[in-house]
Short mmCIF file of C-alpha atoms in Angstrom, two decimals:
data_model
loop_
_atom_site.label_atom_id
_atom_site.label_comp_id
_atom_site.label_asym_id
_atom_site.label_seq_id
_atom_site.Cartn_x
_atom_site.Cartn_y
_atom_site.Cartn_z
CA UNK A 1 -28.30 -20.71 -9.81
CA UNK A 2 -24.85 -19.52 -8.72
CA UNK A 3 -24.33 -17.71 -12.03
CA UNK A 4 -27.71 -16.02 -11.72
CA UNK A 5 -26.99 -14.96 -8.14
CA UNK A 6 -23.55 -13.70 -9.10
CA UNK A 7 -24.91 -11.78 -12.12
CA UNK A 8 -27.58 -10.19 -9.93
CA UNK A 9 -25.00 -9.25 -7.29
CA UNK A 10 -22.70 -7.69 -9.88
CA UNK A 11 -25.60 -5.77 -11.41
CA UNK A 12 -26.60 -4.38 -8.01
CA UNK A 13 -23.01 -3.43 -7.28
CA UNK A 14 -22.56 -1.62 -10.61
CA UNK A 15 -25.86 0.21 -10.19
CA UNK A 16 -24.93 1.33 -6.68
CA UNK A 17 -21.63 2.70 -8.00
CA UNK A 18 -23.27 4.48 -10.93
CA UNK A 19 -26.05 5.97 -8.85
CA UNK A 20 -23.99 6.63 -5.72
CA UNK A 21 -20.61 8.10 -6.57
CA UNK A 22 -18.22 8.40 -9.44
CA UNK A 23 -15.22 6.10 -9.60
CA UNK A 24 -12.96 9.16 -9.32
CA UNK A 25 -14.42 9.85 -5.86
CA UNK A 26 -14.17 6.21 -4.88
CA UNK A 27 -10.43 6.18 -5.47
CA UNK A 28 -9.87 9.43 -3.56
CA UNK A 29 -8.72 7.70 -0.37
CA UNK A 30 -5.88 6.09 -2.31
CA UNK A 31 -4.69 9.39 -3.77
CA UNK A 32 -3.21 11.23 -0.82
CA UNK A 33 -0.24 13.27 -2.00
CA UNK A 34 2.68 14.23 0.24
CA UNK A 35 5.03 16.65 -1.48
CA UNK A 36 5.33 15.07 -4.91
CA UNK A 37 4.79 11.49 -3.69
CA UNK A 38 1.64 9.38 -3.68
CA UNK A 39 1.33 7.91 -0.18
CA UNK A 40 0.64 4.18 -0.17
CA UNK A 41 -1.19 2.12 2.43
CA UNK A 42 1.06 1.27 5.43
CA UNK A 43 3.73 3.78 4.36
CA UNK A 44 5.30 5.53 7.36
CA UNK A 45 7.98 7.62 5.67
CA UNK A 46 10.39 8.06 2.80
CA UNK A 47 14.13 7.82 2.22
CA UNK A 48 15.88 10.34 -0.03
CA UNK A 49 19.16 9.01 -1.41
CA UNK A 50 22.00 11.57 -1.10
CA UNK A 51 24.95 9.39 -2.26
CA UNK A 52 25.29 6.03 -4.03
CA UNK A 53 23.63 3.56 -1.67
CA UNK A 54 23.20 -0.21 -1.54
CA UNK A 55 19.84 -1.93 -1.32
CA UNK A 56 19.77 -5.30 0.40
CA UNK A 57 17.38 -8.25 0.30
CA UNK A 58 16.60 -10.39 3.31
CA UNK A 59 17.60 -14.03 2.74
CA UNK A 60 17.75 -16.55 5.58
CA UNK A 61 17.43 -13.72 8.10
CA UNK A 62 20.54 -12.02 6.69
CA UNK A 63 20.90 -8.91 4.55
CA UNK A 64 22.40 -9.73 1.16
CA UNK A 65 23.48 -7.07 -1.37
CA UNK A 66 20.85 -6.64 -4.10
CA UNK A 67 21.64 -3.49 -6.08
CA UNK A 68 23.06 0.03 -5.94
CA UNK A 69 20.90 3.14 -6.28
CA UNK A 70 21.94 6.62 -7.34
CA UNK A 71 21.50 9.98 -5.61
CA UNK A 72 18.13 11.78 -5.93
CA UNK A 73 16.24 8.45 -5.80
CA UNK A 74 13.33 8.33 -3.35
CA UNK A 75 11.85 5.21 -1.73
CA UNK A 76 8.77 4.67 0.41
CA UNK A 77 9.48 3.32 3.89
CA UNK A 78 7.09 0.84 5.50
CA UNK A 79 9.07 -0.05 8.61
CA UNK A 80 12.04 1.28 10.56
CA UNK A 81 14.05 -1.38 12.38
CA UNK A 82 16.25 0.44 14.89
CA UNK A 83 17.73 -2.82 16.16
CA UNK A 84 18.94 -3.85 12.67
CA UNK A 85 19.40 -0.19 11.68
CA UNK A 86 17.43 -0.56 8.43
CA UNK A 87 14.52 0.96 6.53
CA UNK A 88 12.15 -1.57 4.96
CA UNK A 89 11.15 -0.34 1.48
CA UNK A 90 8.98 -3.30 0.43
CA UNK A 91 9.52 -6.51 -1.58
CA UNK A 92 11.98 -7.84 1.03
CA UNK A 93 14.27 -4.88 0.31
CA UNK A 94 16.13 -2.83 2.92
CA UNK A 95 18.31 0.25 3.04
CA UNK A 96 20.77 0.58 5.91
CA UNK A 97 20.52 3.67 8.11
CA UNK A 98 23.34 6.04 7.27
CA UNK A 99 22.87 9.79 7.69
CA UNK A 100 25.68 10.55 5.21
CA UNK A 101 24.04 8.72 2.30
CA UNK A 102 20.29 8.71 3.08
CA UNK A 103 17.77 11.07 4.67
CA UNK A 104 14.68 9.59 6.34
CA UNK A 105 11.51 11.67 6.69
CA UNK A 106 8.41 10.40 8.50
CA UNK A 107 4.98 10.92 6.92
CA UNK A 108 3.30 13.77 8.83
CA UNK A 109 0.41 12.76 11.10
CA UNK A 110 -1.98 14.99 9.13
CA UNK A 111 -1.26 12.91 6.00
CA UNK A 112 -1.62 9.61 7.90
CA UNK A 113 -4.99 10.83 9.23
CA UNK A 114 -6.15 11.53 5.67
CA UNK A 115 -5.22 7.96 4.74
CA UNK A 116 -7.28 6.56 7.62
CA UNK A 117 -10.32 8.78 7.06
CA UNK A 118 -13.52 6.86 6.36
CA UNK A 119 -15.30 8.36 3.38
CA UNK A 120 -19.09 8.36 2.92
CA UNK A 121 -18.74 6.23 -0.21
CA UNK A 122 -16.91 3.48 1.63
CA UNK A 123 -18.97 0.32 1.95
CA UNK A 124 -18.56 -1.35 5.33
CA UNK A 125 -14.93 -0.26 5.54
CA UNK A 126 -13.97 -1.32 2.01
CA UNK A 127 -13.42 0.76 -1.10
CA UNK A 128 -13.82 0.33 -4.82
CA UNK A 129 -10.43 -0.94 -6.01
CA UNK A 130 -9.51 -2.84 -2.82
CA UNK A 131 -8.11 -6.32 -3.40
CA UNK A 132 -10.07 -9.41 -2.39
CA UNK A 133 -7.50 -9.94 0.37
CA UNK A 134 -8.19 -6.45 1.78
CA UNK A 135 -11.96 -7.00 1.64
CA UNK A 136 -11.69 -10.39 3.37
CA UNK A 137 -9.81 -8.75 6.27
CA UNK A 138 -12.71 -6.35 6.84
CA UNK A 139 -15.80 -8.32 5.81
CA UNK A 140 -17.05 -10.83 8.37
CA UNK A 141 -20.13 -12.10 6.49
CA UNK A 142 -20.17 -15.65 5.13
CA UNK A 143 -18.58 -15.99 1.69
CA UNK A 144 -21.15 -17.35 -0.76
CA UNK A 145 -19.13 -17.35 -3.97
CA UNK A 146 -16.04 -15.82 -5.57
CA UNK A 147 -14.17 -15.65 -8.88
CA UNK A 148 -11.09 -13.74 -10.08
CA UNK A 149 -12.77 -10.33 -9.61
CA UNK A 150 -15.73 -10.59 -7.27
CA UNK A 151 -16.69 -11.78 -3.79
CA UNK A 152 -20.32 -12.44 -2.98
#
């Protein structure tokens, strides 16, 4: 019975996508471009590397050298910690604030607003391509079944 219910749910979902919107439209909210950079969810800025700069990893609440990056590299910034004087660039990696070697630029509000815009093809605040984790944060209905790809 579960397989039949899941197959029916998947069929309805695929039909709604095919009849409703194209997959290119459905991914549009993820494809907001700022300059020559694709803006990712939760991104608040970028760091342009002007001189050789160290990247650090956080281990036991301490910054530990991880690797060196070269000038002209660009990294997305997800958090600015003014107390620690660091930019969080994801995957437990940090770049120290230093105006001589890095230049921080915040994502303009107009771009952030585009990222937050709810599109008519969004389904209850979720989008085609969202992870199960993202859908679970939004969806409050009782979970009936799930597998590697689908939630019902």
